[in-house]
Structure formats: structure tokens, C-alpha cells
mmCIF file of C-alpha atoms in Angstrom:
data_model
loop_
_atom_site.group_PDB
_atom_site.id
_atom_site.type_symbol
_atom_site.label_atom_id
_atom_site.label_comp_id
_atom_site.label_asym_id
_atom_site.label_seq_id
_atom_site.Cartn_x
_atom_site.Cartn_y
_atom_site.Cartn_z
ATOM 1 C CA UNK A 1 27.494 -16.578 -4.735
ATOM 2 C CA UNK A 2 29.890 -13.189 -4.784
ATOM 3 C CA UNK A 3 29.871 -13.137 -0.993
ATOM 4 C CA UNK A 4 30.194 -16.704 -0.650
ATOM 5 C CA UNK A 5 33.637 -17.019 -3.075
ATOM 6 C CA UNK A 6 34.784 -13.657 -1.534
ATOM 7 C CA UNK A 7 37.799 -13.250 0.526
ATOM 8 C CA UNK A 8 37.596 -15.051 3.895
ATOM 9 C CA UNK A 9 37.998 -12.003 5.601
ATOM 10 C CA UNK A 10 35.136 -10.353 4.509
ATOM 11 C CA UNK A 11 32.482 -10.661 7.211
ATOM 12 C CA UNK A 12 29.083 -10.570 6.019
ATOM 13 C CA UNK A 13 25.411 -11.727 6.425
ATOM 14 C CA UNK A 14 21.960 -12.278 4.376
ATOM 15 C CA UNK A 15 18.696 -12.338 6.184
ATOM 16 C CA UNK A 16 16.025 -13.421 4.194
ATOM 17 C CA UNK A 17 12.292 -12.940 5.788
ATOM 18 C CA UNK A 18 9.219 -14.935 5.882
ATOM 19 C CA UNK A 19 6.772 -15.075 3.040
ATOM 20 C CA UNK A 20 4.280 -12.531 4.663
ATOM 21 C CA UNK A 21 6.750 -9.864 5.339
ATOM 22 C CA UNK A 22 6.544 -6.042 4.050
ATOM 23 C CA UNK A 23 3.931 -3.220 4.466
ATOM 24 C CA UNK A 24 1.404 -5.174 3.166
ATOM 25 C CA UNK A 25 1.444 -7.577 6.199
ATOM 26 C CA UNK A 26 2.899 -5.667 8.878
ATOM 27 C CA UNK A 27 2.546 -8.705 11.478
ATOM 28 C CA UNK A 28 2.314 -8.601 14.758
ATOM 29 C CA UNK A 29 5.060 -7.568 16.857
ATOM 30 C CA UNK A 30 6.281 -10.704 19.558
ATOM 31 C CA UNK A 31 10.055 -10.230 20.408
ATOM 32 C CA UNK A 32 10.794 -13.516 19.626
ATOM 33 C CA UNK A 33 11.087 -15.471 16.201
ATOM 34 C CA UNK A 34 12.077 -18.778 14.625
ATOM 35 C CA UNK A 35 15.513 -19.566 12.544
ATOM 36 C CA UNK A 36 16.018 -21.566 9.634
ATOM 37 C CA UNK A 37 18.782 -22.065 7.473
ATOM 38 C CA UNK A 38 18.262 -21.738 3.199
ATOM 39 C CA UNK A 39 14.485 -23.120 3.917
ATOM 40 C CA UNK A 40 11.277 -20.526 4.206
ATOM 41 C CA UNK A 41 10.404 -21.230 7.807
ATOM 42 C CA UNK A 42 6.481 -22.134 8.516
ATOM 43 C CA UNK A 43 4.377 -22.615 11.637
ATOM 44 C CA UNK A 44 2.096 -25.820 12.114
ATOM 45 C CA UNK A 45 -0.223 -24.575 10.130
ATOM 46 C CA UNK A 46 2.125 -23.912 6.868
ATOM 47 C CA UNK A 47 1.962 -19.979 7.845
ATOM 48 C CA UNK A 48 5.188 -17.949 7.172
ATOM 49 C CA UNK A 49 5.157 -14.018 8.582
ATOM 50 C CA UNK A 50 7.286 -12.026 10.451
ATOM 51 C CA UNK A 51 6.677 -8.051 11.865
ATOM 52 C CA UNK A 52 8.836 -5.657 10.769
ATOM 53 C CA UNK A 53 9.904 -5.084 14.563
ATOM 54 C CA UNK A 54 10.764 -8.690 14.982
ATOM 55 C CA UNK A 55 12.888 -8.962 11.605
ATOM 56 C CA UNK A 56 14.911 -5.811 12.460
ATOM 57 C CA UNK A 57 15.323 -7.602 16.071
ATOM 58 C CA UNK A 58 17.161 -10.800 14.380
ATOM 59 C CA UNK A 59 18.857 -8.534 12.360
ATOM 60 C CA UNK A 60 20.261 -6.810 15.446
ATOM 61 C CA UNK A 61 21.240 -9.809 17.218
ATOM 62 C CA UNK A 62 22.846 -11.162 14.030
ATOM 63 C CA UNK A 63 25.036 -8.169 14.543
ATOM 64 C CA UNK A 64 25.714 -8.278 18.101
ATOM 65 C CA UNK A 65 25.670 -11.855 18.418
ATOM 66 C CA UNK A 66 26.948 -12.526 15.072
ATOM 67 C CA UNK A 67 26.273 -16.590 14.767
ATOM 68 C CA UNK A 68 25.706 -16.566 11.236
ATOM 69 C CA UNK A 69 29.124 -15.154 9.632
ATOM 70 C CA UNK A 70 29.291 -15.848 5.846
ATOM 71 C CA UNK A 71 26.433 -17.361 5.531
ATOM 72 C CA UNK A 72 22.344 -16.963 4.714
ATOM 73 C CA UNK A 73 19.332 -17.330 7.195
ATOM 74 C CA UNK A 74 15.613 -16.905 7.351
ATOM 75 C CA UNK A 75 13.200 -15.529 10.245
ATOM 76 C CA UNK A 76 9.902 -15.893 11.152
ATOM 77 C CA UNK A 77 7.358 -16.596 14.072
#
């Protein structure tokens, strides 16, 4: 909410990952994954995971691409 109500010309980003995410579940690595907006993002089966090489990958592209300014996302497969 303090990013959101802050100064228009502050240019920032929050990537939230999927439910299995973390050293615990170090996922396979894919070079792809899914976007979704405020929701946790799930496969056909209800499964949410992402790598840690695949979440650092959207995080890149967020940066170089930057098509979520000011605003929150989630990854996954």
C-alpha cells in the first residue's frame, strides 16, 4: 500500500512466486513461466511451483522489459 500511494514517479515492482517456491522445492528449471496478476497462478492440475532459475528470469525481464510498473505480479509454470 506504501508503494502504491507513493509518488508517481517512483518506479517500482513486486513479484510474488508460486506456492512451491524456495530451497525446499527447487523446481525444475524450463525458461519459460506463466503470469498472473494479484491471483496464485496454478496448472490444470491445481499445482503452483516455480525454479529459482525461472523466477529470477521474470524478474529480469520485468526489468528489461518493464510491463508491470507500479504494480504486483505472480509467476509460475
Amino acid at each position: 500500500d506504501a508503494l502504491r500511494s507513493g509518488p508517481q514517479e517512483l518506479d517500482w515492482f513486486y513479484v510474488s512466486p508460486a506456492a512451491l517456491f524456495g530451497s525446499f522445492a527447487p523446481g525444475e528449471t524450463t525458461g519459460s513461466y506463466r503470469l498472473g496478476g494479484d491471483e496464485l497462478v496454478t496448472d490444470a492440475e491445481g499445482n503452483s511451483e516455480i525454479s529459482g532459475t525461472d523466477f529470477a528470469l521474470a524478474f529480469v525481464d520485468e526489468i528489461e522489459q518493464g510491463k508491470h510498473r507500479r504494480q504486483r505480479f505472480t509467476v509460475a509454470h
